[in-house]
């Protein structure tokens, strides 16, 4: 017992230690584990480039970074070097001053510019500095005009630039906490540190590529770009860029100026003037003139946290201030939004976040009219055209609070639908007089349509339905209305179940038999029924002798009919792989769905969901027979009467059906 207690304590301590590690430390440790030898780290290098990353589990197994394949290389972990004849990297790098350490870590360009800027003496002498040194590749990627400006002017600009990469204290990677900032040695302008869940650490948006190279007078960290001083907040930066003029106007109109001036750590995907010009003028004018829609639009371009381009190594869902989610990813050198390469300029850093330019607006649904929403959903294109043809555009483009129920294209049999008076009336039944959320709907709720009809809500375990149509996708909430996409064209009830049967000439024989059996009054009652209605074709398929046996005795006829009537209400959308429904007589009916077809006791339903005020009618083409009892089936106490009724019904079915065969049956006159 004592041993178990100690083991549990050890596991707890280990878990606690791992839980306190930063993402960078966790990734570094994973790289060490994959290295398999002392102080060897497994690195992933993007093929065809010199870009290397410490690796986490996901990247290790996917072997891709920014969609590009990687190869594994094994290198000495930070601060260590190889010894000839020994495994791994057992020796710590020699401690020398920062100037010489720059040479040890391969930052020879920084070392050269330190000489030119007269910085060598300072970083060779006494002190305790942190130097964020650009790699050789970082200097090479610097535009020629910027580099020329740095190395001219008696080297003052170059010295200032190098001092901006230095902090006047020793900072190890453990000291570089997420969100921390440190005054640089150039006019005390701050250097910002950010950690990301994938283990990337950035310094003013430059990625740390080598860390913790200790020196006698400080420490060197290598970064993958030359960093520049941060002097302005995001709003001040926007004020200086001509290509963001429309955005500046929109920010002021939406009342977001103060937010972009105050402290924070935002990511702004800034639409250029070109991005605004791509929007239809009427839509743009409407949004710019509506402070609520405009604020939603702009908040959809701002992430809650700061994400530099180098922090993204794969598609990552990130939440905006609007509450929507953008997938920020990368494809090689390109930074992407929702899979599209619309980011034109990256990493303009401010004191309270970072700005990336985009050439396309990200318009949230909450800033759109219902028509604009529907036009962006190809699955409801047929319904969208029908709403327009029915003259209902003003409800979809106006400011009235409504709910649009949009059948998906497959709900319209045949695809192409023409406008008729009946269809116009039907489409009015697809717009509700109030704005609703599917989360607020409840069973047996009544919803009023534009035409004044009341639609019922049915709640099932697997579906939420309005009359015969079930909601097939998440709500889409627009500026003034909400869209429900449904799987069928709505068919509001036009009468009770007897009215439905009488109005459909497929059920004329069944109506006569219901009247003959004295069941008309029963089906006119204010109860709820599910009727599996035999079509005239089903009756005509019986031999005349069997039909006569069925209709000879009104009481026996009533028993057969009652076995086809469920005591309850279920539409096809409420049926799962296995449901049971109690009929008015006999044991429960077994309902199921297979290949989108509804079955009752293995009999297929040929036409479902004919809605009535007191139930629903499903058409079937053959008589329902009780299923044979399952072997070993437990019989509940008191079930003998029910079993007796079922036996009587089954006996009658056998008498009626035993002579049916595959030969052509005579039609019942």
XYZ file of C-alpha atoms in Angstrom:
669
model
C 0.000 0.000 0.000
C 2.852 2.352 0.888
C 4.489 1.600 -2.471
C 1.266 2.422 -4.316
C 0.948 5.693 -2.427
C 4.513 6.711 -3.314
C 3.933 5.784 -6.963
C 0.763 7.859 -7.084
C 2.601 10.774 -5.501
C 5.380 10.496 -8.062
C 2.883 10.485 -10.949
C 1.183 13.557 -9.483
C 4.484 15.408 -9.145
C 5.492 14.552 -12.715
C 2.093 15.695 -14.025
C 2.435 18.941 -12.090
C 5.878 19.612 -13.524
C 4.679 18.977 -17.090
C 1.576 21.105 -16.541
C 3.748 24.117 -15.629
C 5.852 23.917 -18.780
C 5.301 26.520 -21.481
C 4.332 25.248 -24.946
C 7.876 26.040 -26.113
C 9.423 23.977 -23.309
C 7.038 21.104 -24.079
C 7.973 21.154 -27.777
C 11.682 21.339 -26.941
C 11.312 18.375 -24.616
C 9.460 16.403 -27.309
C 12.282 17.169 -29.739
C 14.803 15.915 -27.170
C 12.839 12.682 -26.710
C 12.706 12.153 -30.470
C 16.457 12.828 -30.634
C 17.058 9.612 -28.641
C 20.651 10.564 -27.742
C 22.043 12.916 -25.100
C 21.271 16.588 -25.880
C 20.208 15.770 -29.456
C 17.037 17.448 -30.743
C 14.941 16.198 -33.653
C 14.165 19.096 -35.998
C 11.699 19.324 -38.854
C 12.955 21.158 -41.909
C 10.650 22.201 -44.724
C 11.950 20.589 -47.884
C 13.750 22.954 -50.220
C 14.254 25.597 -47.496
C 16.421 26.247 -44.449
C 13.378 26.682 -42.203
C 13.618 24.422 -39.155
C 11.234 23.826 -36.259
C 11.286 21.955 -33.014
C 8.540 19.386 -33.371
C 5.419 18.477 -31.430
C 3.533 15.174 -31.699
C 1.049 16.398 -34.318
C 3.732 17.795 -36.596
C 5.910 14.701 -36.081
C 3.227 12.339 -37.385
C 1.876 14.613 -40.121
C 5.369 15.545 -41.352
C 4.003 18.804 -42.761
C 4.391 22.467 -41.896
C 2.233 25.023 -43.713
C 1.107 22.242 -46.024
C 4.641 21.491 -47.160
C 6.425 18.180 -46.502
C 9.235 18.135 -43.971
C 12.312 16.030 -43.389
C 13.735 15.126 -39.988
C 17.231 16.179 -39.027
C 19.065 15.616 -35.765
C 21.068 18.480 -34.268
C 22.621 19.452 -30.970
C 20.068 21.018 -28.650
C 20.636 24.692 -27.702
C 23.845 25.184 -25.713
C 25.540 21.872 -26.603
C 28.048 20.568 -29.132
C 29.401 17.254 -30.380
C 32.570 15.524 -29.178
C 34.434 13.277 -31.596
C 33.989 9.613 -30.725
C 31.090 10.135 -28.314
C 27.345 9.740 -28.764
C 25.042 12.694 -28.963
C 26.129 16.175 -27.969
C 27.658 15.701 -24.508
C 29.646 18.950 -24.255
C 28.319 22.374 -23.317
C 29.370 25.161 -25.637
C 32.334 27.174 -24.293
C 31.428 30.391 -22.507
C 32.765 33.384 -24.407
C 31.553 36.943 -24.728
C 28.519 37.868 -26.839
C 30.602 39.021 -29.807
C 32.312 35.612 -30.035
C 29.064 33.750 -29.223
C 27.523 35.302 -32.352
C 30.173 33.460 -34.321
C 29.590 30.203 -32.415
C 25.846 30.196 -33.248
C 26.454 31.090 -36.896
C 25.125 34.674 -36.722
C 28.124 35.951 -38.639
C 26.258 38.761 -40.424
C 25.158 40.260 -37.119
C 28.727 39.984 -35.909
C 29.962 41.779 -39.040
C 27.463 44.606 -38.636
C 28.404 44.870 -34.951
C 31.946 45.621 -36.068
C 30.770 48.176 -38.633
C 28.472 49.939 -36.148
C 31.239 50.127 -33.507
C 29.221 47.815 -31.226
C 31.928 45.147 -30.919
C 33.652 46.755 -27.957
C 30.374 47.010 -26.026
C 29.378 43.363 -26.504
C 32.896 42.137 -25.747
C 33.114 44.116 -22.530
C 31.534 43.801 -19.110
C 27.765 43.729 -18.670
C 24.765 41.453 -18.738
C 22.934 41.712 -22.056
C 20.356 39.775 -24.022
C 20.928 39.924 -27.764
C 18.087 38.851 -30.106
C 20.322 38.321 -33.100
C 18.869 38.070 -36.618
C 20.068 35.001 -38.488
C 22.176 35.402 -41.615
C 19.098 34.547 -43.690
C 17.119 37.297 -41.916
C 19.617 39.945 -42.986
C 19.628 38.567 -46.548
C 15.833 38.845 -46.774
C 15.856 42.516 -45.780
C 14.923 44.756 -48.751
C 17.996 46.362 -50.300
C 16.781 49.931 -49.785
C 16.241 49.340 -46.052
C 19.623 47.659 -45.620
C 21.346 50.478 -47.521
C 19.691 53.033 -45.260
C 20.903 51.181 -42.174
C 24.546 50.881 -43.160
C 24.864 54.440 -44.461
C 24.502 57.655 -42.433
C 27.781 57.130 -40.526
C 26.383 53.828 -39.165
C 24.143 55.600 -36.609
C 20.993 53.918 -37.953
C 22.714 50.522 -37.936
C 23.815 51.002 -34.327
C 20.299 52.044 -33.333
C 18.864 48.994 -35.103
C 21.272 46.642 -33.327
C 20.589 48.283 -29.957
C 16.878 47.687 -30.545
C 17.712 43.954 -30.617
C 19.330 44.177 -27.168
C 18.026 44.255 -23.601
C 20.226 45.416 -20.745
C 19.751 42.252 -18.663
C 20.216 38.503 -19.061
C 16.932 36.826 -20.128
C 16.786 33.055 -20.621
C 13.938 31.433 -22.517
C 12.281 30.745 -19.149
C 12.221 34.498 -18.525
C 10.535 35.229 -21.847
C 6.976 34.790 -20.595
C 3.941 35.090 -22.827
C 2.754 38.696 -23.059
C 5.866 40.110 -21.424
C 7.732 43.119 -22.771
C 11.208 44.443 -22.078
C 12.739 47.871 -22.741
C 15.323 47.673 -25.485
C 18.616 49.523 -25.455
C 17.294 51.887 -28.148
C 15.291 54.658 -26.458
C 13.670 52.067 -24.187
C 11.242 51.032 -26.956
C 9.649 47.778 -25.832
C 10.317 44.344 -27.234
C 7.201 42.114 -27.089
C 7.234 38.369 -26.371
C 4.403 36.038 -27.388
C 4.028 32.272 -26.945
C 1.652 30.126 -28.988
C 0.085 26.709 -28.275
C 2.161 25.045 -31.012
C 5.401 25.965 -29.209
C 6.368 28.927 -31.395
C 7.765 31.969 -29.549
C 7.933 35.347 -31.265
C 9.886 38.506 -30.496
C 8.108 41.408 -32.218
C 6.693 38.791 -34.618
C 10.148 37.327 -35.371
C 10.328 33.609 -34.554
C 12.914 32.370 -32.075
C 14.964 29.750 -33.935
C 17.829 29.225 -31.451
C 17.604 29.986 -27.759
C 19.745 30.156 -24.658
C 23.222 30.511 -26.157
C 24.938 31.620 -22.935
C 27.854 34.057 -22.917
C 30.130 35.468 -20.226
C 28.374 38.809 -20.474
C 24.833 37.761 -21.292
C 22.898 35.492 -23.595
C 22.104 35.224 -27.322
C 18.815 34.166 -28.897
C 18.636 33.889 -32.690
C 15.497 35.155 -34.502
C 14.444 34.674 -38.116
C 14.042 38.344 -39.093
C 15.327 41.818 -38.371
C 12.916 43.440 -35.923
C 11.843 47.074 -35.994
C 10.810 49.454 -33.257
C 7.142 49.630 -32.204
C 6.021 53.202 -31.680
C 2.287 53.387 -32.504
C -0.914 51.659 -31.446
C -3.072 49.971 -34.086
C -5.357 52.981 -34.609
C -2.436 55.365 -35.055
C -0.945 52.972 -37.579
C -4.216 52.828 -39.575
C -4.216 56.626 -39.691
C -0.927 56.649 -41.603
C -1.854 54.242 -44.433
C -3.659 55.650 -47.483
C -4.722 52.173 -48.634
C -6.779 51.776 -45.435
C -8.798 55.002 -45.770
C -12.205 53.289 -46.039
C -11.375 51.125 -43.027
C -10.461 54.216 -40.976
C -13.822 55.797 -41.807
C -15.644 52.584 -40.882
C -13.774 52.238 -37.568
C -14.775 55.776 -36.582
C -18.430 55.250 -37.618
C -18.639 51.988 -35.630
C -17.192 53.567 -32.479
C -14.140 51.283 -32.350
C -11.482 53.996 -32.252
C -10.978 53.877 -28.481
C -10.619 50.088 -28.450
C -7.865 50.192 -31.075
C -6.081 52.946 -29.170
C -6.172 51.278 -25.746
C -4.117 48.412 -24.356
C -4.741 44.987 -25.779
C -3.292 42.210 -27.858
C -5.395 42.054 -31.020
C -4.983 40.690 -34.509
C -6.614 42.936 -37.118
C -7.204 41.627 -40.624
C -7.398 45.055 -42.247
C -9.433 45.218 -45.481
C -7.848 47.513 -48.024
C -9.789 50.059 -50.070
C -9.817 47.477 -52.867
C -11.542 44.957 -50.580
C -14.401 47.375 -49.890
C -14.739 48.189 -53.598
C -15.399 44.507 -54.404
C -18.709 44.600 -52.480
C -21.924 45.497 -54.377
C -22.510 49.246 -53.815
C -26.020 48.796 -52.385
C -24.820 46.231 -49.850
C -21.794 48.310 -48.870
C -23.884 51.466 -48.500
C -26.398 49.624 -46.317
C -23.711 48.223 -43.992
C -21.761 51.492 -43.743
C -24.998 53.273 -42.852
C -26.001 50.755 -40.165
C -23.825 51.107 -37.006
C -24.871 47.676 -35.690
C -24.081 45.812 -38.922
C -20.894 47.838 -39.365
C -19.627 46.980 -35.889
C -20.384 43.296 -36.512
C -18.494 43.515 -39.804
C -15.395 45.066 -38.243
C -15.409 42.804 -35.176
C -15.394 39.874 -37.596
C -11.956 41.079 -38.742
C -10.428 41.251 -35.247
C -9.137 38.249 -33.308
C -9.210 38.260 -29.517
C -5.493 37.472 -29.351
C -2.393 38.426 -31.272
C -1.192 36.054 -33.998
C 1.935 36.853 -35.978
C 2.398 35.167 -39.348
C 5.265 32.983 -38.091
C 3.072 31.616 -35.287
C 0.921 29.730 -37.812
C 2.181 26.346 -38.988
C -1.176 24.754 -39.919
C -4.869 25.641 -40.153
C -6.042 26.889 -36.763
C -9.623 27.923 -35.826
C -9.494 31.266 -33.998
C -12.343 33.265 -32.479
C -13.099 36.849 -33.493
C -14.537 39.624 -31.342
C -17.816 38.950 -33.166
C -17.856 35.395 -31.782
C -17.368 33.807 -35.198
C -14.462 31.502 -36.018
C -11.894 32.106 -38.745
C -9.496 29.402 -39.852
C -6.092 31.048 -39.984
C -3.613 28.882 -41.831
C -0.683 28.911 -44.206
C 0.334 27.461 -47.534
C 4.083 27.633 -47.875
C 5.004 31.303 -47.478
C 1.382 32.430 -47.855
C -0.780 33.145 -44.815
C -4.399 32.111 -45.465
C -7.861 32.913 -44.123
C -10.535 30.239 -44.388
C -8.326 28.467 -46.904
C -7.945 31.515 -49.185
C -4.718 33.411 -49.851
C -6.241 36.868 -49.344
C -3.598 38.244 -46.948
C -1.435 40.628 -48.955
C 0.838 42.132 -46.279
C 1.752 40.599 -42.915
C 2.935 41.645 -39.475
C 2.550 45.390 -39.110
C 3.137 45.479 -35.377
C 1.587 47.978 -32.983
C 1.836 48.441 -29.242
C -1.531 46.691 -28.808
C -1.484 44.058 -31.539
C -0.644 43.208 -35.118
C -2.200 44.172 -38.471
C -2.362 42.018 -41.611
C -3.755 43.526 -44.846
C -6.429 41.537 -46.721
C -7.956 42.172 -50.152
C -11.381 40.683 -49.419
C -14.044 41.592 -46.855
C -15.086 38.959 -44.273
C -18.792 39.758 -43.981
C -20.468 37.902 -41.084
C -24.011 36.591 -41.432
C -25.103 38.980 -38.690
C -24.440 41.917 -41.052
C -26.419 40.409 -43.947
C -30.065 40.469 -44.955
C -31.870 37.144 -45.289
C -31.649 37.383 -49.063
C -27.877 37.927 -48.914
C -27.570 34.940 -46.586
C -29.680 32.697 -48.830
C -27.745 33.731 -51.940
C -24.585 32.522 -50.217
C -26.032 29.060 -49.513
C -26.228 27.109 -52.797
C -28.196 24.305 -51.125
C -31.288 26.584 -50.939
C -31.003 28.282 -54.339
C -34.354 26.909 -55.548
C -36.215 28.242 -52.513
C -34.426 31.601 -52.816
C -35.689 32.039 -56.388
C -39.202 30.964 -55.395
C -39.329 33.547 -52.589
C -38.360 36.190 -55.129
C -40.859 34.957 -57.740
C -43.587 34.923 -55.090
C -43.027 38.639 -54.452
C -41.669 38.132 -50.920
C -38.358 39.945 -51.387
C -39.340 42.813 -49.110
C -39.401 40.426 -46.147
C -35.963 39.093 -47.047
C -34.325 42.467 -47.646
C -36.154 44.695 -45.181
C -35.852 45.400 -41.483
C -38.856 43.353 -40.339
C -37.989 40.590 -37.847
C -38.932 37.288 -39.520
C -37.807 33.684 -39.796
C -37.316 32.175 -43.247
C -37.853 28.423 -43.541
C -35.861 27.440 -46.634
C -36.324 23.919 -48.065
C -33.107 22.521 -49.471
C -32.962 21.968 -53.223
C -33.571 18.213 -53.024
C -36.937 18.876 -51.339
C -38.306 20.137 -54.640
C -38.929 17.015 -56.669
C -37.839 17.498 -60.239
C -35.587 20.435 -59.407
C -37.229 23.096 -61.590
C -40.350 24.599 -60.041
C -42.603 27.207 -61.665
C -44.572 29.827 -59.795
C -48.321 29.166 -59.500
C -50.956 30.635 -57.175
C -50.662 27.502 -55.041
C -46.865 27.781 -54.870
C -47.106 31.492 -54.002
C -49.375 30.620 -51.086
C -47.040 27.798 -50.068
C -44.011 30.101 -50.008
C -45.845 32.540 -47.703
C -46.162 29.634 -45.280
C -42.353 29.453 -45.239
C -41.924 32.870 -43.600
C -42.792 33.238 -39.921
C -43.976 36.530 -38.462
C -41.279 36.621 -35.779
C -37.567 36.030 -35.479
C -36.857 32.715 -33.779
C -33.959 30.526 -32.774
C -34.226 26.755 -33.100
C -32.910 26.562 -29.536
C -36.026 28.352 -28.303
C -38.493 26.003 -30.008
C -40.443 23.458 -27.974
C -42.827 20.581 -28.623
C -46.351 21.530 -29.764
C -45.401 25.209 -30.080
C -47.508 27.129 -32.626
C -45.762 29.398 -35.154
C -47.696 31.913 -37.246
C -46.836 32.361 -40.937
C -47.337 35.372 -43.211
C -50.476 33.723 -44.572
C -51.912 33.416 -41.048
C -51.518 29.642 -40.781
C -50.291 28.139 -37.522
C -47.444 25.634 -37.851
C -46.746 23.086 -35.119
C -43.339 22.192 -33.699
C -42.521 18.530 -33.060
C -39.561 17.540 -30.909
C -38.025 14.099 -31.385
C -34.865 12.528 -30.016
C -33.146 12.787 -33.385
C -34.836 15.778 -34.993
C -36.553 19.106 -34.500
C -39.388 19.481 -36.994
C -41.917 22.089 -38.075
C -44.921 20.179 -39.404
C -43.514 17.645 -41.904
C -40.163 19.428 -42.410
C -37.182 18.876 -40.110
C -34.384 21.378 -39.577
C -31.402 20.125 -41.584
C -28.669 22.629 -40.649
C -27.700 25.125 -37.964
C -29.579 28.408 -37.796
C -28.112 31.272 -39.791
C -28.764 34.562 -38.009
C -28.862 37.653 -40.185
C -29.161 41.332 -39.340
C -32.939 41.226 -38.908
C -33.985 37.626 -39.521
C -33.038 33.979 -39.124
C -32.928 31.208 -41.706
C -33.829 27.577 -40.976
C -32.802 25.141 -43.733
C -35.246 22.198 -43.797
C -35.427 18.873 -45.585
C -38.933 19.172 -47.067
C -41.398 21.678 -48.440
C -43.791 22.580 -45.642
C -47.282 21.083 -45.922
C -49.525 22.651 -43.244
C -52.626 20.625 -42.331
C -55.799 21.444 -44.271
C -58.144 19.383 -42.118
C -58.310 16.319 -39.859
C -57.175 12.854 -40.905
C -60.553 12.031 -42.468
C -60.409 15.245 -44.504
C -56.897 14.291 -45.709
C -58.028 10.816 -46.747
C -61.154 12.098 -48.505
C -59.188 14.752 -50.403
C -56.758 12.200 -51.853
C -58.273 9.929 -54.519
C -55.694 7.249 -53.683
C -57.646 6.434 -50.522
C -61.262 6.236 -51.780
C -61.638 2.529 -50.919
C -60.117 3.046 -47.470
C -62.528 5.930 -46.770
C -65.478 3.690 -47.712
C -64.187 0.920 -45.416
C -63.663 3.332 -42.490
C -67.253 4.483 -42.866
C -68.457 0.895 -43.193
C -66.611 -0.075 -39.999
C -68.237 2.820 -38.138
C -64.899 4.525 -37.423
C -65.586 7.959 -38.938
C -66.543 9.540 -35.637
C -63.421 8.061 -33.998
C -61.099 9.656 -36.563
C -62.883 12.997 -36.304
C -62.153 13.193 -32.574
C -59.675 15.660 -31.116
C -57.033 13.001 -30.567
C -53.703 12.370 -32.257
C -53.319 9.546 -34.761
C -50.674 8.137 -37.091
C -52.523 6.394 -39.910
C -50.824 3.908 -42.198
C -53.280 4.268 -45.050
C -53.706 1.465 -47.553
C -53.989 2.830 -51.082
C -56.662 1.761 -53.548
C -53.901 -0.071 -55.403
C -53.242 -2.186 -52.316
C -56.870 -3.219 -52.060
C -57.148 -3.907 -55.787
C -54.182 -6.245 -55.542
C -56.274 -8.574 -53.349
C -58.298 -11.406 -54.896
C -62.028 -10.568 -54.752
C -62.685 -13.493 -52.373
C -60.152 -12.179 -49.842
C -61.463 -8.656 -50.115
C -64.972 -9.974 -49.469
C -63.749 -11.841 -46.359
C -62.168 -8.631 -45.057
C -65.320 -6.555 -45.561
C -67.971 -9.143 -44.654
C -67.849 -8.540 -40.904
C -67.751 -4.875 -39.833
C -66.297 -5.672 -36.395
C -63.472 -7.756 -37.845
C -62.870 -5.056 -40.442
C -62.583 -2.451 -37.655
C -59.959 -4.591 -35.905
C -57.794 -4.757 -39.034
C -58.134 -1.018 -39.634
C -57.302 -0.193 -36.007
C -54.076 -2.157 -36.339
C -53.121 0.352 -39.053
C -53.760 3.364 -36.800
C -51.133 4.396 -34.258
C -52.203 5.986 -30.987
C -49.769 8.894 -31.179
C -48.078 11.146 -33.688
C -44.838 10.465 -35.552
C -43.626 11.808 -38.869
C -40.909 10.181 -40.940
C -38.327 12.661 -39.633
C -38.936 11.425 -36.102
C -38.249 7.783 -36.966
C -34.826 6.367 -36.156
C -33.427 2.929 -36.888
C -35.879 1.461 -34.386
C -39.080 2.993 -33.002
C -42.236 1.424 -31.584
C -45.769 2.793 -31.873
C -48.856 1.444 -30.074
C -51.758 0.840 -32.486
C -55.399 1.185 -31.452
C -55.524 -2.622 -31.420
C -52.774 -5.210 -31.040
C -49.098 -5.204 -30.171
C -46.809 -2.316 -30.940
C -45.819 -1.530 -34.490
C -42.113 -1.601 -35.312
C -40.974 1.491 -37.222
C -37.634 2.036 -38.878
C -35.703 3.904 -41.564
C -33.588 2.225 -44.202
C -32.059 3.985 -47.216
C -34.236 7.042 -46.486
C -37.411 4.932 -46.648
C -39.715 4.577 -43.669
C -40.935 1.059 -42.779
C -43.696 -0.194 -40.514
C -43.451 -3.903 -39.625
C -41.166 -4.214 -42.666
C -43.795 -2.712 -44.982
C -42.379 0.306 -46.869
C -44.170 3.640 -46.707
C -44.708 4.859 -50.273
C -45.679 8.450 -49.393
C -45.098 9.932 -45.961
C -46.144 12.906 -43.876
C -49.579 13.908 -45.148
C -50.296 16.312 -42.314
C -53.631 16.653 -40.526
C -54.835 18.719 -37.581
C -55.232 15.587 -35.483
C -52.441 13.435 -36.839
C -50.501 12.359 -39.890
C -51.157 9.944 -42.756
C -48.504 7.670 -44.292
C -49.472 5.808 -47.475
C -48.628 2.106 -47.773
C -49.181 -0.348 -50.640
C -49.661 -3.584 -48.679
C -51.394 -4.752 -45.515
C -49.411 -4.566 -42.256
C -49.075 -7.948 -40.562
C -47.916 -8.541 -36.985
C -44.282 -9.565 -36.828
C -43.556 -13.085 -35.597
C -42.603 -13.183 -31.891
C -38.884 -13.157 -31.195
C -37.423 -16.289 -29.657
C -37.049 -15.997 -25.902
C -38.827 -12.676 -25.873
C -39.824 -11.624 -22.378
C -43.550 -11.132 -22.011
C -44.580 -8.436 -19.544
C -46.996 -9.242 -16.795
C -50.640 -8.734 -17.821
C -49.823 -9.054 -21.525
C -52.198 -11.964 -22.192
C -55.099 -9.802 -23.364
C -52.875 -7.888 -25.745
C -51.368 -11.162 -26.988
C -54.859 -12.595 -27.505
C -55.865 -9.532 -29.556
C -52.737 -9.797 -31.629
C -53.390 -13.473 -32.301
C -56.950 -12.690 -33.405
C -55.710 -9.941 -35.728
C -52.997 -12.188 -37.120
C -55.486 -15.031 -37.694
C -57.664 -12.677 -39.655
C -54.662 -11.461 -41.691
C -53.716 -15.037 -42.490
C -57.237 -15.777 -43.731
C -57.184 -12.665 -45.891
C -53.634 -12.909 -47.165
C -52.855 -16.612 -47.486
C -54.071 -16.801 -51.068
C -52.022 -13.771 -52.249
C -49.212 -14.734 -54.598
C -46.977 -13.211 -57.204
C -49.522 -13.778 -60.011
C -51.541 -10.877 -61.355
C -54.448 -10.105 -59.027
C -57.918 -9.177 -60.131
C -59.002 -5.607 -59.567
C -61.740 -5.021 -56.998
C -64.675 -3.404 -58.665
